[in-house]
Amino acid sequence: MGEHPALVAAARHGLVADIAPVVVDAADTDELLRVARIDRLGGLVATALIDGVVEMNEETTAQVVELWHEQLVTVVVAESLAVRVAALFDRAGVSWRLTKGSAVARLDYPDPNVRLFGDVDVIVHPGSWTRALDALGAAGWTREAPEIGPGFDRSFGKGATLTAPDGAELDLHRRLAIGRFGVRLPTEALFTDLDVVTVGGRVIPTLDGPGRLLHACYHAALGGFRHLRAHRDVAQLLLVSEVDWAATAHMATRHGVQAVVARAVLDAWDALDLTVDHPARAWAAGTRIGRGDARALRVFAEERSFSQQALTAVTPLVGHGALRYLWTLSTQGGRGPLRPSAALGRARRAVGDLRR
Amino acid sequence: MRRDPAAIWRAAPGYLVLGRPDRPPITVSGPGAEVWLLTDALDRRSIVDVLAARYDADREVVRADVDALLDRLVDDGFVLDDTVSAIDG
């Protein structure tokens, strides 16, 4: 993982007993601040400083505190947006859940001020997808990238990013991921129960605990930017919130995405240098990850292109629209150099993998 | 006196961010964050007492600062106050 020991100490602070304070060398401060900024660790690092878990010079300490303050402003802006979206969706009768940043900060961290985020993520029930897009469109929101092809969102897509007239952005999820593990998990499974948060006086539905853990695992194992904050979320949900991880594991196994949860749990323990025993860690260590799943996880871990990540869905889609999926990606995707002939070649190989 | 439930906020030691869905956030530095945190539990006079004791500060100075901040927060709609007038004694 290669993260600075001070960042690791900050990211694990509050989960387990701290080890000796980590002293930051002045030569490391620029890089430490850079990572803390992009991974939104300002709150965790500042808290670690206040609690004496990390030590650094006065100038860097002031910079960390300033960073925390900046990132808190972003959080308030994001939650203001969440309230606007909630009002819009409630009026339109959209079935949806708030997830990730705001939901996790408010429900799973004793002090939400330390869990920082910069955007709003919502999951929309498949039956409400069109209604949600229509409601946002009527309010002046525009979709950044058009649907790859007719019906692609419904059958295969991860979701859409929409921009409000004032420039605010919203990530609307139709699935938790693109590719193999996205199409395997029916989004409806995340809507069997819910938790709520009250933001700005409005009661907002969120994923329930097992659902939040599942989404945190998807982000930690498959997300485009997964560093200490993503691993902390997984560990936080297990060790602090004590969500019903067995329900998460059951749901994941039932839909063939247990490799995602197992990988994320193991990675969290490794990234945060955790040695504490937990039944979820034991379950993850004992979960057999098949060859196809391992290959797909690797594609995401290595942050390969959109096309390559999308192609991991071919095998589970055989008999469920794989050719249409490939054809749409190759002819209208426009996100990678995937020619129709290459697409069909990959389809043949995918079918061959399935037969083996 | 109480916080408007429509306020969206985050706080760090000596720092407060307040927002609403329909406007950009404002920030408050210094003990103002503590005033906000005490607002739901105490009236103005008690907030002044707590902060004057906490910082071993002149009560009149603290009172002026608390009044100024709370008046601003009431004006901005972040605090709902049925007894807006400043403290008399």
CSV table of C-alpha atoms in Angstrom, one decimal:
chain,number,residue,atom,x,y,z
A,1,MET,CA,0.0,0.0,0.0
A,2,GLY,CA,2.9,2.3,0.7
A,3,GLU,CA,1.1,5.0,2.7
A,4,HIS,CA,3.0,7.2,5.1
A,5,PRO,CA,3.1,5.7,8.6
A,6,ALA,CA,1.6,8.9,10.0
A,7,LEU,CA,-1.4,8.7,7.7
A,8,VAL,CA,-1.8,5.0,8.6
A,9,ALA,CA,-1.7,5.9,12.3
A,10,ALA,CA,-4.3,8.6,11.7
A,11,ALA,CA,-6.5,6.4,9.7
A,12,ARG,CA,-6.5,3.7,12.4
A,13,HIS,CA,-6.8,6.0,15.3
A,14,GLY,CA,-10.1,5.3,17.2
A,15,LEU,CA,-10.3,1.8,15.9
A,16,VAL,CA,-7.8,0.1,18.1
A,17,ALA,CA,-5.3,1.0,20.7
A,18,ASP,CA,-2.7,3.3,19.4
A,19,ILE,CA,1.0,2.5,19.1
A,20,ALA,CA,3.8,4.9,19.9
A,21,PRO,CA,3.3,8.4,18.4
A,22,VAL,CA,4.5,8.7,14.8
A,23,VAL,CA,6.8,11.7,14.2
A,24,VAL,CA,6.6,13.2,10.8
A,25,ASP,CA,9.9,14.3,9.3
A,26,ALA,CA,9.8,17.8,7.8
A,27,ALA,CA,10.9,16.4,4.5
A,28,ASP,CA,7.7,14.3,4.3
A,29,THR,CA,5.2,17.0,5.0
A,30,ASP,CA,4.5,18.0,1.4
A,31,GLU,CA,3.6,14.5,0.3
A,32,LEU,CA,1.7,13.8,3.5
A,33,LEU,CA,-0.4,16.9,3.0
A,34,ARG,CA,-1.0,16.1,-0.7
A,35,VAL,CA,-2.3,12.7,0.1
A,36,ALA,CA,-4.4,14.0,3.1
A,37,ARG,CA,-5.9,16.5,0.7
A,38,ILE,CA,-6.9,14.1,-2.1
A,39,ASP,CA,-8.0,11.3,0.3
A,40,ARG,CA,-9.9,13.8,2.4
A,41,LEU,CA,-8.1,12.8,5.6
A,42,GLY,CA,-7.9,16.3,7.1
A,43,GLY,CA,-10.2,15.4,10.0
A,44,LEU,CA,-8.5,12.1,10.9
A,45,VAL,CA,-5.0,13.5,10.7
A,46,ALA,CA,-5.9,16.6,12.7
A,47,THR,CA,-7.6,14.5,15.4
A,48,ALA,CA,-4.6,12.3,15.5
A,49,LEU,CA,-2.4,15.4,16.1
A,50,ILE,CA,-4.7,16.6,18.8
A,51,ASP,CA,-4.7,13.3,20.5
A,52,GLY,CA,-0.9,12.9,20.2
A,53,VAL,CA,-0.9,9.9,17.9
A,54,VAL,CA,1.0,11.9,15.3
A,55,GLU,CA,3.5,14.6,15.8
A,56,MET,CA,4.7,17.2,13.4
A,57,ASN,CA,6.1,20.7,13.4
A,58,GLU,CA,3.9,23.7,14.1
A,59,GLU,CA,3.8,24.9,10.5
A,60,THR,CA,2.6,21.6,9.2
A,61,THR,CA,0.1,21.2,12.1
A,62,ALA,CA,-1.4,24.6,11.1
A,63,GLN,CA,-1.6,23.4,7.5
A,64,VAL,CA,-3.4,20.2,8.5
A,65,VAL,CA,-5.9,22.2,10.6
A,66,GLU,CA,-6.5,24.5,7.7
A,67,LEU,CA,-7.0,21.6,5.4
A,68,TRP,CA,-9.5,20.1,7.8
A,69,HIS,CA,-11.4,23.4,7.9
A,70,GLU,CA,-11.5,23.6,4.1
A,71,GLN,CA,-12.8,20.1,3.8
A,72,LEU,CA,-15.5,20.8,6.4
A,73,VAL,CA,-16.8,23.6,4.2
A,74,THR,CA,-17.0,21.1,1.3
A,75,VAL,CA,-18.9,18.7,3.5
A,76,VAL,CA,-21.5,21.3,4.3
A,77,VAL,CA,-21.9,22.3,0.7
A,78,ALA,CA,-22.3,18.6,-0.2
A,79,GLU,CA,-24.9,18.0,2.5
A,80,SER,CA,-26.8,21.1,1.4
A,81,LEU,CA,-27.0,19.5,-2.1
A,82,ALA,CA,-28.2,16.3,-0.5
A,83,VAL,CA,-31.1,18.1,1.1
A,84,ARG,CA,-32.0,19.7,-2.2
A,85,VAL,CA,-32.0,16.4,-4.0
A,86,ALA,CA,-34.0,14.8,-1.2
A,87,ALA,CA,-36.7,17.4,-1.6
A,88,LEU,CA,-36.8,16.9,-5.3
A,89,PHE,CA,-36.9,13.1,-5.0
A,90,ASP,CA,-39.5,13.1,-2.3
A,91,ARG,CA,-41.8,15.3,-4.4
A,92,ALA,CA,-41.3,13.0,-7.4
A,93,GLY,CA,-41.9,9.9,-5.4
A,94,VAL,CA,-38.5,8.4,-6.2
A,95,SER,CA,-37.3,5.4,-4.2
A,96,TRP,CA,-33.7,6.1,-3.3
A,97,ARG,CA,-31.0,5.9,-0.6
A,98,LEU,CA,-28.2,8.2,0.4
A,99,THR,CA,-25.0,6.3,0.7
A,100,LYS,CA,-21.2,6.6,1.2
A,101,GLY,CA,-19.9,9.9,2.6
A,102,SER,CA,-22.8,11.7,4.4
A,103,ALA,CA,-24.6,8.5,5.4
A,104,VAL,CA,-21.4,6.8,6.8
A,105,ALA,CA,-20.2,10.0,8.5
A,106,ARG,CA,-23.5,10.5,10.3
A,107,LEU,CA,-24.3,6.9,11.1
A,108,ASP,CA,-21.0,5.2,11.6
A,109,TYR,CA,-18.6,7.7,13.0
A,110,PRO,CA,-19.1,8.9,16.6
A,111,ASP,CA,-17.8,12.3,15.4
A,112,PRO,CA,-19.1,13.0,11.9
A,113,ASN,CA,-16.7,16.0,11.7
A,114,VAL,CA,-13.7,13.7,11.1
A,115,ARG,CA,-15.3,11.7,8.2
A,116,LEU,CA,-15.0,14.1,5.2
A,117,PHE,CA,-16.4,13.8,1.7
A,118,GLY,CA,-16.7,16.0,-1.3
A,119,ASP,CA,-19.8,14.8,-3.2
A,120,VAL,CA,-23.2,13.3,-2.8
A,121,ASP,CA,-23.9,9.7,-3.7
A,122,VAL,CA,-27.3,8.3,-4.0
A,123,ILE,CA,-28.6,4.9,-5.1
A,124,VAL,CA,-31.9,4.8,-7.0
A,125,HIS,CA,-34.2,1.9,-7.0
A,126,PRO,CA,-34.3,0.4,-10.5
A,127,GLY,CA,-38.1,1.0,-10.7
A,128,SER,CA,-37.5,4.7,-10.0
A,129,TRP,CA,-34.5,5.3,-12.3
A,130,THR,CA,-36.3,7.0,-15.1
A,131,ARG,CA,-38.4,9.0,-12.6
A,132,ALA,CA,-35.3,10.2,-10.9
A,133,LEU,CA,-33.7,11.3,-14.1
A,134,ASP,CA,-36.9,13.1,-15.2
A,135,ALA,CA,-37.2,14.9,-11.8
A,136,LEU,CA,-33.6,16.1,-12.0
A,137,GLY,CA,-34.0,17.1,-15.7
A,138,ALA,CA,-37.2,19.0,-14.9
A,139,ALA,CA,-35.2,21.0,-12.3
A,140,GLY,CA,-32.6,21.9,-14.8
A,141,TRP,CA,-30.0,19.2,-14.0
A,142,THR,CA,-28.1,17.9,-17.0
A,143,ARG,CA,-26.4,14.6,-17.5
A,144,GLU,CA,-22.6,14.8,-18.1
A,145,ALA,CA,-22.3,11.8,-20.4
A,146,PRO,CA,-25.4,10.5,-22.3
A,147,GLU,CA,-26.5,6.9,-21.8
A,148,ILE,CA,-24.1,4.7,-23.7
A,149,GLY,CA,-26.9,3.1,-25.6
A,150,PRO,CA,-30.7,2.7,-25.4
A,151,GLY,CA,-31.5,0.6,-22.3
A,152,PHE,CA,-27.9,0.4,-21.2
A,153,ASP,CA,-28.5,2.0,-17.8
A,154,ARG,CA,-31.3,-0.4,-17.1
A,155,SER,CA,-29.5,-3.5,-18.1
A,156,PHE,CA,-25.9,-2.9,-17.3
A,157,GLY,CA,-25.0,0.6,-16.3
A,158,LYS,CA,-23.5,1.8,-13.0
A,159,GLY,CA,-25.2,5.2,-13.1
A,160,ALA,CA,-24.9,8.8,-14.2
A,161,THR,CA,-23.3,12.0,-13.0
A,162,LEU,CA,-25.6,15.0,-13.2
A,163,THR,CA,-24.9,18.7,-12.9
A,164,ALA,CA,-27.2,21.2,-11.4
A,165,PRO,CA,-27.7,24.7,-13.0
A,166,ASP,CA,-25.4,26.1,-10.3
A,167,GLY,CA,-22.6,23.6,-11.1
A,168,ALA,CA,-23.2,21.2,-8.2
A,169,GLU,CA,-22.6,17.5,-9.1
A,170,LEU,CA,-24.6,14.4,-8.1
A,171,ASP,CA,-23.5,10.8,-8.5
A,172,LEU,CA,-26.6,8.8,-9.3
A,173,HIS,CA,-26.0,5.1,-8.8
A,174,ARG,CA,-28.0,2.5,-10.7
A,175,ARG,CA,-25.5,-0.2,-9.5
A,176,LEU,CA,-22.6,-0.2,-7.1
A,177,ALA,CA,-20.0,-0.8,-9.8
A,178,ILE,CA,-19.5,-1.4,-13.5
A,179,GLY,CA,-18.5,-4.8,-14.7
A,180,ARG,CA,-18.7,-8.3,-13.3
A,181,PHE,CA,-19.6,-7.4,-9.7
A,182,GLY,CA,-22.0,-4.6,-10.7
A,183,VAL,CA,-24.3,-6.7,-12.9
A,184,ARG,CA,-24.3,-9.6,-10.5
A,185,LEU,CA,-25.8,-7.7,-7.6
A,186,PRO,CA,-29.4,-6.8,-8.1
A,187,THR,CA,-29.8,-3.2,-6.8
A,188,GLU,CA,-33.2,-4.2,-5.4
A,189,ALA,CA,-31.4,-6.2,-2.8
A,190,LEU,CA,-30.2,-3.0,-1.2
A,191,PHE,CA,-33.7,-1.7,-0.7
A,192,THR,CA,-35.1,-4.4,1.6
A,193,ASP,CA,-34.4,-2.2,4.6
A,194,LEU,CA,-33.2,1.3,5.4
A,195,ASP,CA,-31.7,3.6,8.0
A,196,VAL,CA,-32.3,7.4,8.1
A,197,VAL,CA,-30.4,10.5,8.8
A,198,THR,CA,-31.7,13.9,9.5
A,199,VAL,CA,-29.9,16.6,7.5
A,200,GLY,CA,-31.0,20.2,7.6
A,201,GLY,CA,-34.3,19.1,9.3
A,202,ARG,CA,-35.1,16.7,6.5
A,203,VAL,CA,-35.3,12.9,7.2
A,204,ILE,CA,-33.3,11.2,4.5
A,205,PRO,CA,-33.3,7.5,3.7
A,206,THR,CA,-29.9,5.7,3.7
A,207,LEU,CA,-28.7,2.2,3.0
A,208,ASP,CA,-29.0,0.1,6.1
A,209,GLY,CA,-25.9,-1.1,7.9
A,210,PRO,CA,-25.3,-4.3,5.9
A,211,GLY,CA,-25.9,-2.3,2.7
A,212,ARG,CA,-23.5,0.5,3.8
A,213,LEU,CA,-20.8,-2.1,4.5
A,214,LEU,CA,-21.4,-3.7,1.1
A,215,HIS,CA,-21.1,-0.4,-0.7
A,216,ALA,CA,-18.0,0.5,1.4
A,217,CYS,CA,-16.5,-2.9,0.3
A,218,TYR,CA,-17.3,-2.2,-3.3
A,219,HIS,CA,-15.6,1.2,-3.1
A,220,ALA,CA,-12.6,-0.2,-1.3
A,221,ALA,CA,-12.1,-3.1,-3.7
A,222,LEU,CA,-13.3,-1.7,-7.0
A,223,GLY,CA,-13.5,2.1,-6.7
A,224,GLY,CA,-11.5,4.5,-8.8
A,225,PHE,CA,-9.8,6.1,-5.8
A,226,ARG,CA,-9.4,3.7,-2.8
A,227,HIS,CA,-6.9,4.6,-0.2
A,228,LEU,CA,-6.9,4.9,3.6
A,229,ARG,CA,-10.3,6.5,3.9
A,230,ALA,CA,-12.0,3.7,2.0
A,231,HIS,CA,-10.2,1.1,4.1
A,232,ARG,CA,-11.1,3.0,7.3
A,233,ASP,CA,-14.8,3.0,6.3
A,234,VAL,CA,-14.8,-0.8,6.0
A,235,ALA,CA,-13.0,-1.2,9.3
A,236,GLN,CA,-15.2,1.4,11.0
A,237,LEU,CA,-18.4,-0.3,10.0
A,238,LEU,CA,-17.0,-3.6,11.3
A,239,LEU,CA,-15.2,-2.5,14.5
A,240,VAL,CA,-17.1,0.6,15.6
A,241,SER,CA,-20.6,0.5,14.2
A,242,GLU,CA,-20.6,-3.3,14.5
A,243,VAL,CA,-23.1,-3.6,11.6
A,244,ASP,CA,-24.5,-7.0,10.8
A,245,TRP,CA,-21.5,-8.1,8.7
A,246,ALA,CA,-22.9,-11.6,8.5
A,247,ALA,CA,-25.9,-10.2,6.7
A,248,THR,CA,-23.6,-8.4,4.3
A,249,ALA,CA,-21.6,-11.6,3.7
A,250,HIS,CA,-24.9,-13.6,3.2
A,251,MET,CA,-26.2,-11.1,0.7
A,252,ALA,CA,-22.9,-11.0,-1.1
A,253,THR,CA,-22.6,-14.8,-1.3
A,254,ARG,CA,-26.1,-15.1,-2.5
A,255,HIS,CA,-25.4,-12.9,-5.5
A,256,GLY,CA,-21.9,-14.1,-6.2
A,257,VAL,CA,-20.0,-11.0,-5.1
A,258,GLN,CA,-18.5,-12.4,-1.9
A,259,ALA,CA,-15.0,-11.9,-3.4
A,260,VAL,CA,-15.5,-8.2,-3.3
A,261,VAL,CA,-16.4,-8.2,0.4
A,262,ALA,CA,-13.6,-10.7,1.3
A,263,ARG,CA,-11.0,-8.7,-0.7
A,264,ALA,CA,-12.1,-5.4,0.9
A,265,VAL,CA,-12.0,-6.8,4.5
A,266,LEU,CA,-8.5,-8.3,3.9
A,267,ASP,CA,-7.2,-5.1,2.3
A,268,ALA,CA,-8.6,-3.0,5.2
A,269,TRP,CA,-6.7,-5.1,7.8
A,270,ASP,CA,-3.5,-4.9,5.7
A,271,ALA,CA,-3.7,-1.2,4.9
A,272,LEU,CA,-4.4,-0.1,8.5
A,273,ASP,CA,-2.0,-2.6,10.1
A,274,LEU,CA,-4.8,-4.1,12.1
A,275,THR,CA,-4.1,-7.2,14.1
A,276,VAL,CA,-7.4,-7.4,16.0
A,277,ASP,CA,-9.4,-10.5,15.6
A,278,HIS,CA,-12.9,-10.2,14.0
A,279,PRO,CA,-15.2,-12.9,12.6
A,280,ALA,CA,-15.5,-11.0,9.4
A,281,ARG,CA,-11.7,-11.1,9.0
A,282,ALA,CA,-11.7,-14.8,9.6
A,283,TRP,CA,-14.6,-15.2,7.1
A,284,ALA,CA,-12.7,-13.2,4.5
A,285,ALA,CA,-9.5,-15.2,5.0
A,286,GLY,CA,-11.5,-18.4,4.5
A,287,THR,CA,-13.4,-17.3,1.5
A,288,ARG,CA,-12.3,-19.0,-1.7
A,289,ILE,CA,-12.0,-16.5,-4.6
A,290,GLY,CA,-12.4,-18.2,-7.9
A,291,ARG,CA,-10.2,-17.6,-10.9
A,292,GLY,CA,-12.7,-15.4,-12.7
A,293,ASP,CA,-13.4,-13.3,-9.7
A,294,ALA,CA,-9.7,-12.9,-8.9
A,295,ARG,CA,-9.0,-11.9,-12.5
A,296,ALA,CA,-11.8,-9.3,-12.3
A,297,LEU,CA,-10.6,-7.9,-9.0
A,298,ARG,CA,-7.1,-7.5,-10.5
A,299,VAL,CA,-8.5,-5.5,-13.4
A,300,PHE,CA,-10.0,-3.0,-10.8
A,301,ALA,CA,-7.0,-3.1,-8.5
A,302,GLU,CA,-4.7,-2.2,-11.3
A,303,GLU,CA,-7.1,0.6,-12.3
A,304,ARG,CA,-7.2,-0.5,-15.9
A,305,SER,CA,-9.3,1.3,-18.5
A,306,PHE,CA,-13.1,1.7,-18.4
A,307,SER,CA,-13.4,-0.8,-21.3
A,308,GLN,CA,-11.4,-3.5,-19.5
A,309,GLN,CA,-13.3,-3.0,-16.3
A,310,ALA,CA,-16.6,-3.1,-18.2
A,311,LEU,CA,-15.6,-6.3,-20.0
A,312,THR,CA,-15.3,-8.2,-16.7
A,313,ALA,CA,-19.1,-8.3,-16.9
A,314,VAL,CA,-19.2,-10.4,-20.1
A,315,THR,CA,-19.0,-13.9,-18.4
A,316,PRO,CA,-21.9,-13.3,-16.0
A,317,LEU,CA,-23.9,-11.8,-18.8
A,318,VAL,CA,-23.6,-14.8,-21.1
A,319,GLY,CA,-27.2,-15.8,-21.7
A,320,HIS,CA,-28.3,-12.5,-20.3
A,321,GLY,CA,-27.4,-10.0,-23.0
A,322,ALA,CA,-23.6,-10.4,-23.3
A,323,LEU,CA,-23.6,-9.8,-27.0
A,324,ARG,CA,-25.8,-6.7,-26.8
A,325,TYR,CA,-23.6,-5.5,-24.0
A,326,LEU,CA,-20.4,-5.9,-26.0
A,327,TRP,CA,-22.0,-4.4,-29.1
A,328,THR,CA,-23.1,-1.4,-27.2
A,329,LEU,CA,-19.8,-0.9,-25.6
A,330,SER,CA,-17.9,-1.3,-28.8
A,331,THR,CA,-20.1,0.8,-31.1
A,332,GLN,CA,-21.4,3.6,-28.8
A,333,GLY,CA,-19.3,3.6,-25.7
A,334,GLY,CA,-16.7,6.0,-26.9
A,335,ARG,CA,-14.7,5.5,-23.7
A,336,GLY,CA,-12.1,3.1,-25.0
A,337,PRO,CA,-10.5,1.7,-28.1
A,338,LEU,CA,-12.8,-1.4,-28.2
A,339,ARG,CA,-13.5,-2.3,-31.8
A,340,PRO,CA,-16.5,-4.6,-32.6
A,341,SER,CA,-14.1,-7.4,-33.8
A,342,ALA,CA,-12.2,-7.1,-30.6
A,343,ALA,CA,-15.4,-7.1,-28.6
A,344,LEU,CA,-16.6,-10.3,-30.3
A,345,GLY,CA,-13.2,-11.9,-29.8
A,346,ARG,CA,-13.5,-11.1,-26.1
A,347,ALA,CA,-17.0,-12.5,-26.1
A,348,ARG,CA,-15.7,-15.8,-27.5
A,349,ARG,CA,-12.9,-15.9,-24.9
A,350,ALA,CA,-15.4,-15.1,-22.1
A,351,VAL,CA,-17.6,-18.0,-23.3
A,352,GLY,CA,-14.6,-20.2,-23.4
A,353,ASP,CA,-13.7,-19.2,-19.8
A,354,LEU,CA,-17.2,-20.0,-18.7
A,355,ARG,CA,-17.0,-23.5,-20.3
A,356,ARG,CA,-13.7,-24.2,-18.6
B,1,MET,CA,-33.1,29.8,21.9
B,2,ARG,CA,-32.3,27.0,19.6
B,3,ARG,CA,-30.6,26.1,16.4
B,4,ASP,CA,-32.7,26.1,13.3
B,5,PRO,CA,-33.2,22.5,12.4
B,6,ALA,CA,-32.7,23.4,8.8
B,7,ALA,CA,-29.1,24.4,9.5
B,8,ILE,CA,-26.4,22.1,8.2
B,9,TRP,CA,-23.2,22.3,10.1
B,10,ARG,CA,-19.9,20.9,11.0
B,11,ALA,CA,-17.4,22.0,13.7
B,12,ALA,CA,-13.8,21.6,14.6
B,13,PRO,CA,-12.1,23.1,17.6
B,14,GLY,CA,-12.3,26.8,17.1
B,15,TYR,CA,-14.1,26.5,13.8
B,16,LEU,CA,-17.6,26.3,12.6
B,17,VAL,CA,-19.2,25.9,9.2
B,18,LEU,CA,-22.9,26.7,8.8
B,19,GLY,CA,-25.0,26.1,5.7
B,20,ARG,CA,-28.5,25.9,4.3
B,21,PRO,CA,-29.6,24.3,1.1
B,22,ASP,CA,-30.4,27.6,-0.5
B,23,ARG,CA,-27.2,29.6,0.2
B,24,PRO,CA,-23.4,29.4,0.4
B,25,PRO,CA,-22.0,28.4,3.8
B,26,ILE,CA,-20.6,30.8,6.3
B,27,THR,CA,-17.6,30.1,8.6
B,28,VAL,CA,-17.0,31.2,12.2
B,29,SER,CA,-13.6,31.0,13.8
B,30,GLY,CA,-12.6,31.1,17.5
B,31,PRO,CA,-15.0,30.5,20.4
B,32,GLY,CA,-18.0,31.1,18.1
B,33,ALA,CA,-18.0,27.4,17.5
B,34,GLU,CA,-18.5,26.8,21.2
B,35,VAL,CA,-21.4,29.3,21.2
B,36,TRP,CA,-23.1,27.3,18.5
B,37,LEU,CA,-22.6,24.0,20.3
B,38,LEU,CA,-24.0,25.5,23.5
B,39,THR,CA,-27.0,27.2,21.8
B,40,ASP,CA,-29.4,24.3,22.0
B,41,ALA,CA,-28.8,23.7,25.7
B,42,LEU,CA,-28.3,27.1,27.3
B,43,ASP,CA,-29.7,30.7,27.1
B,44,ARG,CA,-27.5,33.6,26.3
B,45,ARG,CA,-26.7,34.5,29.9
B,46,SER,CA,-25.6,30.9,30.6
B,47,ILE,CA,-23.5,30.7,27.5
B,48,VAL,CA,-21.7,33.8,28.6
B,49,ASP,CA,-21.2,32.3,32.0
B,50,VAL,CA,-19.8,29.1,30.6
B,51,LEU,CA,-17.4,30.8,28.2
B,52,ALA,CA,-16.2,33.4,30.7
B,53,ALA,CA,-15.4,30.7,33.2
B,54,ARG,CA,-13.8,28.4,30.6
B,55,TYR,CA,-11.4,31.1,29.3
B,56,ASP,CA,-11.1,33.0,32.5
B,57,ALA,CA,-12.2,36.1,30.6
B,58,ASP,CA,-13.9,39.3,31.4
B,59,ARG,CA,-17.6,38.6,31.4
B,60,GLU,CA,-18.5,41.9,29.7
B,61,VAL,CA,-16.1,41.3,26.9
B,62,VAL,CA,-17.5,37.7,26.4
B,63,ARG,CA,-21.0,39.0,26.6
B,64,ALA,CA,-20.4,41.5,23.8
B,65,ASP,CA,-18.9,38.8,21.6
B,66,VAL,CA,-21.6,36.3,22.3
B,67,ASP,CA,-24.3,38.9,21.6
B,68,ALA,CA,-22.8,40.0,18.4
B,69,LEU,CA,-22.4,36.4,17.1
B,70,LEU,CA,-25.9,35.3,18.2
B,71,ASP,CA,-27.5,38.4,16.7
B,72,ARG,CA,-25.8,37.6,13.4
B,73,LEU,CA,-26.9,33.9,13.5
B,74,VAL,CA,-30.4,35.0,14.3
B,75,ASP,CA,-30.3,37.5,11.4
B,76,ASP,CA,-29.0,34.8,9.1
B,77,GLY,CA,-31.7,32.3,10.2
B,78,PHE,CA,-29.4,29.8,11.8
B,79,VAL,CA,-30.6,30.4,15.3
B,80,LEU,CA,-34.3,30.8,16.3
B,81,ASP,CA,-34.6,33.1,19.3
B,82,ASP,CA,-37.8,34.2,21.0
B,83,THR,CA,-35.9,36.5,23.2
B,84,VAL,CA,-33.6,38.2,20.8
B,85,SER,CA,-32.7,41.2,22.9
B,86,ALA,CA,-29.2,41.4,24.4
B,87,ILE,CA,-28.5,40.4,27.9
B,88,ASP,CA,-29.3,43.2,30.5
B,89,GLY,CA,-26.9,42.2,33.2
